[in-house]
PDB file of C-alpha atoms in Angstrom:
ATOM      1  CA  LYS D   1     -14.478   3.584  12.077  1.00  0.00           C
ATOM      2  CA  ASN D   2     -13.204   0.941   9.674  1.00  0.00           C
ATOM      3  CA  GLN D   3     -10.292  -1.098  10.998  1.00  0.00           C
ATOM      4  CA  VAL D   4      -8.047  -3.913   9.784  1.00  0.00           C
ATOM      5  CA  GLU D   5      -5.981  -5.866  12.309  1.00  0.00           C
ATOM      6  CA  GLN D   6      -3.235  -8.292  11.293  1.00  0.00           C
ATOM      7  CA  SER D   7      -1.495 -10.912  13.349  1.00  0.00           C
ATOM      8  CA  PRO D   8       1.146 -11.774  14.137  1.00  0.00           C
ATOM      9  CA  GLN D   9       3.155  -8.569  13.748  1.00  0.00           C
ATOM     10  CA  SER D  10       6.195 -10.617  12.839  1.00  0.00           C
ATOM     11  CA  LEU D  11       6.978 -14.265  12.263  1.00  0.00           C
ATOM     12  CA  ILE D  12      10.137 -16.298  11.763  1.00  0.00           C
ATOM     13  CA  ILE D  13       9.944 -19.805  10.288  1.00  0.00           C
ATOM     14  CA  LEU D  14      12.347 -22.275   8.737  1.00  0.00           C
ATOM     15  CA  GLU D  15      12.525 -22.751   5.003  1.00  0.00           C
ATOM     16  CA  GLY D  16      10.153 -25.459   3.816  1.00  0.00           C
ATOM     17  CA  LYS D  17       7.672 -24.982   6.660  1.00  0.00           C
ATOM     18  CA  ASN D  18       4.099 -23.728   6.281  1.00  0.00           C
ATOM     19  CA  CYS D  19       2.638 -20.658   7.943  1.00  0.00           C
ATOM     20  CA  THR D  20      -0.644 -18.796   8.237  1.00  0.00           C
ATOM     21  CA  LEU D  21      -1.147 -15.046   8.547  1.00  0.00           C
ATOM     22  CA  GLN D  22      -4.361 -13.600   9.934  1.00  0.00           C
ATOM     23  CA  CYS D  23      -6.454 -10.550   9.065  1.00  0.00           C
ATOM     24  CA  ASN D  24      -9.531  -9.423  11.001  1.00  0.00           C
ATOM     25  CA  TYR D  25     -11.559  -6.476   9.804  1.00  0.00           C
ATOM     26  CA  THR D  26     -14.437  -4.264  10.787  1.00  0.00           C
ATOM     27  CA  VAL D  27     -15.167  -2.644   7.438  1.00  0.00           C
ATOM     28  CA  SER D  28     -18.698  -1.944   6.353  1.00  0.00           C
ATOM     29  CA  PRO D  29     -20.194  -2.269   3.852  1.00  0.00           C
ATOM     30  CA  PHE D  30     -17.653  -4.839   2.671  1.00  0.00           C
ATOM     31  CA  SER D  31     -16.603  -4.912  -0.970  1.00  0.00           C
ATOM     32  CA  ASN D  32     -13.429  -6.976  -1.217  1.00  0.00           C
ATOM     33  CA  LEU D  33     -10.213  -7.930   0.557  1.00  0.00           C
ATOM     34  CA  ARG D  34      -6.793  -7.988  -1.030  1.00  0.00           C
ATOM     35  CA  TRP D  35      -3.482  -9.394   0.161  1.00  0.00           C
ATOM     36  CA  TYR D  36      -0.327  -7.590  -0.917  1.00  0.00           C
ATOM     37  CA  LYS D  37       3.278  -8.770  -0.660  1.00  0.00           C
ATOM     38  CA  GLN D  38       5.935  -6.142  -0.069  1.00  0.00           C
ATOM     39  CA  ASP D  39       9.589  -7.058  -0.453  1.00  0.00           C
ATOM     40  CA  THR D  40      12.064  -4.994   1.553  1.00  0.00           C
ATOM     41  CA  GLY D  41      12.624  -1.607  -0.072  1.00  0.00           C
ATOM     42  CA  ARG D  42       9.930  -2.187  -2.708  1.00  0.00           C
ATOM     43  CA  GLY D  43       6.317  -1.249  -3.268  1.00  0.00           C
ATOM     44  CA  PRO D  44       3.481  -3.691  -2.429  1.00  0.00           C
ATOM     45  CA  VAL D  45       2.356  -6.128  -5.120  1.00  0.00           C
ATOM     46  CA  SER D  46      -1.080  -7.753  -5.136  1.00  0.00           C
ATOM     47  CA  LEU D  47      -1.187 -11.493  -4.426  1.00  0.00           C
ATOM     48  CA  THR D  48      -4.900 -12.148  -4.459  1.00  0.00           C
ATOM     49  CA  ILE D  49      -8.304 -10.541  -4.088  1.00  0.00           C
ATOM     50  CA  MET D  50     -11.287 -12.030  -2.246  1.00  0.00           C
ATOM     51  CA  THR D  51     -14.880 -10.949  -2.809  1.00  0.00           C
ATOM     52  CA  PHE D  52     -17.886 -11.634  -0.589  1.00  0.00           C
ATOM     53  CA  SER D  53     -18.849 -14.867  -2.346  1.00  0.00           C
ATOM     54  CA  GLU D  54     -15.370 -16.406  -2.357  1.00  0.00           C
ATOM     55  CA  ASN D  55     -14.155 -18.651   0.460  1.00  0.00           C
ATOM     56  CA  THR D  56     -10.799 -19.781  -0.882  1.00  0.00           C
ATOM     57  CA  LYS D  57      -8.464 -18.660  -3.624  1.00  0.00           C
ATOM     58  CA  SER D  58      -4.986 -19.924  -4.483  1.00  0.00           C
ATOM     59  CA  ASN D  59      -2.042 -18.319  -6.205  1.00  0.00           C
ATOM     60  CA  GLY D  60       0.743 -20.885  -6.413  1.00  0.00           C
ATOM     61  CA  ARG D  61       1.915 -21.660  -2.890  1.00  0.00           C
ATOM     62  CA  TYR D  62      -0.301 -18.881  -1.464  1.00  0.00           C
ATOM     63  CA  THR D  63      -3.864 -19.691  -0.413  1.00  0.00           C
ATOM     64  CA  ALA D  64      -6.204 -17.026   0.904  1.00  0.00           C
ATOM     65  CA  THR D  65      -9.429 -17.718   2.750  1.00  0.00           C
ATOM     66  CA  LEU D  66     -12.301 -15.432   3.645  1.00  0.00           C
ATOM     67  CA  ASP D  67     -15.060 -15.843   6.223  1.00  0.00           C
ATOM     68  CA  ALA D  68     -17.377 -12.911   5.623  1.00  0.00           C
ATOM     69  CA  ASP D  69     -19.559 -13.850   8.590  1.00  0.00           C
ATOM     70  CA  THR D  70     -16.769 -13.584  11.145  1.00  0.00           C
ATOM     71  CA  LYS D  71     -14.931 -10.915   9.094  1.00  0.00           C
ATOM     72  CA  GLN D  72     -11.711 -12.866   9.033  1.00  0.00           C
ATOM     73  CA  SER D  73      -9.227 -13.731   6.322  1.00  0.00           C
ATOM     74  CA  SER D  74      -6.069 -15.787   6.343  1.00  0.00           C
ATOM     75  CA  LEU D  75      -3.125 -16.192   4.014  1.00  0.00           C
ATOM     76  CA  HIS D  76      -1.515 -19.620   4.085  1.00  0.00           C
ATOM     77  CA  ILE D  77       1.954 -20.137   2.636  1.00  0.00           C
ATOM     78  CA  THR D  78       2.925 -23.690   1.803  1.00  0.00           C
ATOM     79  CA  ALA D  79       6.496 -25.013   1.664  1.00  0.00           C
ATOM     80  CA  SER D  80       8.019 -21.608   2.350  1.00  0.00           C
ATOM     81  CA  GLN D  81      10.995 -20.357   0.362  1.00  0.00           C
ATOM     82  CA  LEU D  82      13.592 -17.714   1.175  1.00  0.00           C
ATOM     83  CA  SER D  83      11.927 -15.442  -1.388  1.00  0.00           C
ATOM     84  CA  ASP D  84       8.767 -15.424   0.733  1.00  0.00           C
ATOM     85  CA  SER D  85      10.553 -13.206   3.251  1.00  0.00           C
ATOM     86  CA  ALA D  86       8.557  -9.973   3.038  1.00  0.00           C
ATOM     87  CA  SER D  87       5.779  -7.984   4.644  1.00  0.00           C
ATOM     88  CA  TYR D  88       2.230  -9.094   3.877  1.00  0.00           C
ATOM     89  CA  ILE D  89      -0.430  -6.428   3.974  1.00  0.00           C
ATOM     90  CA  CYS D  90      -4.185  -7.007   4.182  1.00  0.00           C
ATOM     91  CA  VAL D  91      -6.306  -4.287   2.548  1.00  0.00           C
ATOM     92  CA  VAL D  92     -10.098  -4.131   2.740  1.00  0.00           C
ATOM     93  CA  ARG D  93     -12.307  -2.062   0.447  1.00  0.00           C
ATOM     94  CA  ASP D  94     -15.732  -0.745   1.390  1.00  0.00           C
ATOM     95  CA  TYR D  95     -18.685   0.198  -0.790  1.00  0.00           C
ATOM     96  CA  SER D  96     -19.009   3.654   0.673  1.00  0.00           C
ATOM     97  CA  GLY D  97     -18.238   5.308  -2.625  1.00  0.00           C
ATOM     98  CA  GLY D  98     -15.989   7.719  -0.821  1.00  0.00           C
ATOM     99  CA  GLY D  99     -12.678   8.982  -2.034  1.00  0.00           C
ATOM    100  CA  ALA D 100      -9.326   7.248  -1.802  1.00  0.00           C
ATOM    101  CA  ASP D 101     -10.821   4.044  -3.250  1.00  0.00           C
ATOM    102  CA  GLY D 102     -12.482   3.241   0.108  1.00  0.00           C
ATOM    103  CA  LEU D 103      -9.442   1.323   1.346  1.00  0.00           C
ATOM    104  CA  THR D 104      -8.432   0.432   4.892  1.00  0.00           C
ATOM    105  CA  PHE D 105      -4.915  -0.943   5.301  1.00  0.00           C
ATOM    106  CA  GLY D 106      -3.629  -3.340   7.911  1.00  0.00           C
ATOM    107  CA  LYS D 107      -0.199  -2.682   9.381  1.00  0.00           C
ATOM    108  CA  GLY D 108       1.204  -5.860   7.910  1.00  0.00           C
ATOM    109  CA  THR D 109       2.921  -9.037   9.078  1.00  0.00           C
ATOM    110  CA  HIS D 110       6.686  -9.148   8.678  1.00  0.00           C
ATOM    111  CA  LEU D 111       7.684 -12.688   7.671  1.00  0.00           C
ATOM    112  CA  ILE D 112      11.251 -13.952   7.787  1.00  0.00           C
ATOM    113  CA  ILE D 113      12.189 -17.324   6.299  1.00  0.00           C
ATOM    114  CA  GLN D 114      15.380 -18.766   7.720  1.00  0.00           C
ATOM    115  CA  PRO D 115      17.484 -21.346   5.830  1.00  0.00           C
TER     116      PRO D 115
ATOM    117  CA  ASP L   1       1.926  -4.401 -17.393  1.00  0.00           C
ATOM    118  CA  VAL L   2       1.111  -1.379 -15.311  1.00  0.00           C
ATOM    119  CA  LYS L   3       4.154   0.601 -14.445  1.00  0.00           C
ATOM    120  CA  VAL L   4       4.374   3.200 -11.720  1.00  0.00           C
ATOM    121  CA  THR L   5       7.728   4.924 -11.437  1.00  0.00           C
ATOM    122  CA  GLN L   6       9.062   7.300  -8.813  1.00  0.00           C
ATOM    123  CA  SER L   7      11.775   9.815  -9.493  1.00  0.00           C
ATOM    124  CA  SER L   8      14.197   8.723  -6.771  1.00  0.00           C
ATOM    125  CA  ARG L   9      14.761   5.560  -4.750  1.00  0.00           C
ATOM    126  CA  TYR L  10      16.762   7.350  -2.073  1.00  0.00           C
ATOM    127  CA  LEU L  11      16.821  11.023  -1.175  1.00  0.00           C
ATOM    128  CA  VAL L  12      18.659  12.951   1.549  1.00  0.00           C
ATOM    129  CA  LYS L  13      17.604  16.518   2.293  1.00  0.00           C
ATOM    130  CA  ARG L  14      18.227  19.094   4.990  1.00  0.00           C
ATOM    131  CA  THR L  15      15.658  20.578   7.354  1.00  0.00           C
ATOM    132  CA  GLY L  16      13.854  23.492   5.733  1.00  0.00           C
ATOM    133  CA  GLU L  17      14.529  22.456   2.148  1.00  0.00           C
ATOM    134  CA  LYS L  18      11.712  22.220  -0.381  1.00  0.00           C
ATOM    135  CA  VAL L  19      11.385  18.640  -1.619  1.00  0.00           C
ATOM    136  CA  PHE L  20       9.667  17.341  -4.745  1.00  0.00           C
ATOM    137  CA  LEU L  21       8.752  13.681  -5.160  1.00  0.00           C
ATOM    138  CA  GLU L  22       7.559  12.745  -8.633  1.00  0.00           C
ATOM    139  CA  CYS L  23       5.379   9.813  -9.656  1.00  0.00           C
ATOM    140  CA  VAL L  24       4.474   8.736 -13.187  1.00  0.00           C
ATOM    141  CA  GLN L  25       2.106   5.970 -14.296  1.00  0.00           C
ATOM    142  CA  ASP L  26       1.746   4.664 -17.832  1.00  0.00           C
ATOM    143  CA  MET L  27      -1.720   3.053 -17.796  1.00  0.00           C
ATOM    144  CA  ASP L  28      -4.014   6.067 -18.081  1.00  0.00           C
ATOM    145  CA  HIS L  29      -5.338   5.614 -14.535  1.00  0.00           C
ATOM    146  CA  GLU L  30      -7.644   8.301 -13.187  1.00  0.00           C
ATOM    147  CA  ASN L  31      -6.757   7.853  -9.528  1.00  0.00           C
ATOM    148  CA  MET L  32      -3.352   8.505  -8.015  1.00  0.00           C
ATOM    149  CA  PHE L  33      -2.253   8.384  -4.394  1.00  0.00           C
ATOM    150  CA  TRP L  34       0.614   9.314  -2.111  1.00  0.00           C
ATOM    151  CA  TYR L  35       1.280   7.293   1.047  1.00  0.00           C
ATOM    152  CA  ARG L  36       3.963   7.296   3.659  1.00  0.00           C
ATOM    153  CA  GLN L  37       5.011   4.095   5.383  1.00  0.00           C
ATOM    154  CA  ASP L  38       6.615   3.962   8.803  1.00  0.00           C
ATOM    155  CA  PRO L  39       7.530   0.954  10.968  1.00  0.00           C
ATOM    156  CA  GLY L  40       4.627  -0.101  13.146  1.00  0.00           C
ATOM    157  CA  LEU L  41       2.232   2.363  11.505  1.00  0.00           C
ATOM    158  CA  GLY L  42       1.682   0.804   8.101  1.00  0.00           C
ATOM    159  CA  LEU L  43       0.657   2.832   5.056  1.00  0.00           C
ATOM    160  CA  ARG L  44      -1.001   6.165   5.713  1.00  0.00           C
ATOM    161  CA  LEU L  45      -2.672   8.214   2.993  1.00  0.00           C
ATOM    162  CA  ILE L  46      -1.319  11.733   2.520  1.00  0.00           C
ATOM    163  CA  TYR L  47      -3.186  12.980  -0.572  1.00  0.00           C
ATOM    164  CA  PHE L  48      -4.994  11.540  -3.547  1.00  0.00           C
ATOM    165  CA  SER L  49      -6.281  12.758  -6.881  1.00  0.00           C
ATOM    166  CA  TYR L  50      -9.083  11.406  -9.040  1.00  0.00           C
ATOM    167  CA  ASP L  51      -8.565  13.714 -12.011  1.00  0.00           C
ATOM    168  CA  VAL L  52      -6.192  16.259 -13.464  1.00  0.00           C
ATOM    169  CA  LYS L  53      -5.965  19.344 -11.257  1.00  0.00           C
ATOM    170  CA  MET L  54      -8.151  17.649  -8.624  1.00  0.00           C
ATOM    171  CA  LYS L  55      -6.768  16.773  -5.198  1.00  0.00           C
ATOM    172  CA  GLU L  56      -8.167  15.555  -1.923  1.00  0.00           C
ATOM    173  CA  LYS L  57      -6.606  15.395   1.528  1.00  0.00           C
ATOM    174  CA  GLY L  58      -5.971  12.009   3.009  1.00  0.00           C
ATOM    175  CA  ASP L  59      -5.438  11.146   6.649  1.00  0.00           C
ATOM    176  CA  ILE L  60      -2.165  13.024   7.213  1.00  0.00           C
ATOM    177  CA  PRO L  61      -1.900  15.987   4.791  1.00  0.00           C
ATOM    178  CA  GLU L  62      -0.193  18.424   7.179  1.00  0.00           C
ATOM    179  CA  GLY L  63       3.161  19.610   5.889  1.00  0.00           C
ATOM    180  CA  TYR L  64       2.521  18.318   2.372  1.00  0.00           C
ATOM    181  CA  SER L  65       0.978  19.552  -0.854  1.00  0.00           C
ATOM    182  CA  VAL L  66       0.444  17.921  -4.236  1.00  0.00           C
ATOM    183  CA  SER L  67       0.201  18.811  -7.888  1.00  0.00           C
ATOM    184  CA  ARG L  68      -1.438  17.011 -10.784  1.00  0.00           C
ATOM    185  CA  GLU L  69      -1.029  18.971 -13.978  1.00  0.00           C
ATOM    186  CA  LYS L  70      -1.110  15.912 -16.251  1.00  0.00           C
ATOM    187  CA  LYS L  71      -3.050  12.676 -15.899  1.00  0.00           C
ATOM    188  CA  GLU L  72       0.043  10.494 -15.737  1.00  0.00           C
ATOM    189  CA  ARG L  73       1.994  12.550 -13.224  1.00  0.00           C
ATOM    190  CA  PHE L  74       1.355  13.208  -9.524  1.00  0.00           C
ATOM    191  CA  SER L  75       3.842  15.186  -7.464  1.00  0.00           C
ATOM    192  CA  LEU L  76       4.234  15.360  -3.704  1.00  0.00           C
ATOM    193  CA  ILE L  77       5.761  18.528  -2.299  1.00  0.00           C
ATOM    194  CA  LEU L  78       7.274  19.086   1.115  1.00  0.00           C
ATOM    195  CA  GLU L  79       7.316  22.871   1.400  1.00  0.00           C
ATOM    196  CA  SER L  80       9.801  22.923   4.278  1.00  0.00           C
ATOM    197  CA  ALA L  81      11.141  19.487   5.128  1.00  0.00           C
ATOM    198  CA  SER L  82      11.343  18.474   8.761  1.00  0.00           C
ATOM    199  CA  THR L  83      13.016  15.508  10.430  1.00  0.00           C
ATOM    200  CA  ASN L  84       9.650  13.917  11.240  1.00  0.00           C
ATOM    201  CA  GLN L  85       9.033  13.606   7.508  1.00  0.00           C
ATOM    202  CA  THR L  86      11.824  11.058   7.225  1.00  0.00           C
ATOM    203  CA  SER L  87       9.966   8.061   5.846  1.00  0.00           C
ATOM    204  CA  MET L  88       9.293   5.743   2.916  1.00  0.00           C
ATOM    205  CA  TYR L  89       6.985   7.418   0.392  1.00  0.00           C
ATOM    206  CA  LEU L  90       4.886   5.271  -1.904  1.00  0.00           C
ATOM    207  CA  CYS L  91       2.915   6.385  -4.922  1.00  0.00           C
ATOM    208  CA  ALA L  92       0.026   4.321  -6.320  1.00  0.00           C
ATOM    209  CA  SER L  93      -2.479   4.508  -9.147  1.00  0.00           C
ATOM    210  CA  SER L  94      -5.769   2.768  -9.871  1.00  0.00           C
ATOM    211  CA  LEU L  95      -8.491   2.609 -12.488  1.00  0.00           C
ATOM    212  CA  LEU L  96     -11.941   3.499 -11.194  1.00  0.00           C
ATOM    213  CA  GLY L  97     -11.394   2.010  -7.737  1.00  0.00           C
ATOM    214  CA  ASN L  98      -9.836  -1.264  -8.826  1.00  0.00           C
ATOM    215  CA  GLU L  99      -6.458  -2.644  -7.735  1.00  0.00           C
ATOM    216  CA  GLN L 100      -3.931  -0.046  -6.668  1.00  0.00           C
ATOM    217  CA  PHE L 101      -0.551  -0.451  -8.342  1.00  0.00           C
ATOM    218  CA  PHE L 102       2.371   0.844  -6.342  1.00  0.00           C
ATOM    219  CA  GLY L 103       5.655   2.377  -7.326  1.00  0.00           C
ATOM    220  CA  PRO L 104       8.978   1.171  -5.866  1.00  0.00           C
ATOM    221  CA  GLY L 105       9.003   3.857  -3.187  1.00  0.00           C
ATOM    222  CA  THR L 106      11.299   6.729  -2.248  1.00  0.00           C
ATOM    223  CA  ARG L 107      13.169   6.518   1.024  1.00  0.00           C
ATOM    224  CA  LEU L 108      13.532  10.110   2.192  1.00  0.00           C
ATOM    225  CA  THR L 109      15.892  11.109   4.972  1.00  0.00           C
ATOM    226  CA  VAL L 110      15.689  14.640   6.358  1.00  0.00           C
ATOM    227  CA  LEU L 111      18.738  15.694   8.361  1.00  0.00           C
TER     228      LEU L 111
END
């Protein structure tokens, strides 16, 4: 069964500090991995997508990495801001061709930035 | 910009009531989805649809039904609401298996 595990479950850091969120997956055959940001009381919004051939991709202060061999991804946030407080959800797609877009969702990491 | 809208942000209903949650997308996407999101459990798929009048069960369809009479609209129906259906409900749409775009969510409380 496909699984996506995220760690930590929750994280509190001071404004201006960096942090790294982890995502480990056992999804096969792998198609792509997407990180979503979900603000409190809102729907998730895509931050970045990683395909098999990509190791690193940046979106402003967010940098995602992918190691397809070890089936791990990370999301690094640089110089955190109060607006980064949110849940970050890792979603992995498989090539099964099945319904529901072939997605497996992680349970998310809840990040709180303190002033 | 893709826009997915949901009919209500907050909803309070009583046990046994019939509840309709509406979702509309404006980008002509074939696929539409209903999820519920609970603390510690993440997003769980209730139902999805890949075409008008087509529907498929997700991981937790019990107690729910759906309707897709038009391509842009996907409705979630709770035939007889129960307290364990208190949750955040998220609608999403996608084009041929690409990025899913989510609506703002409906926080449903069943008393």
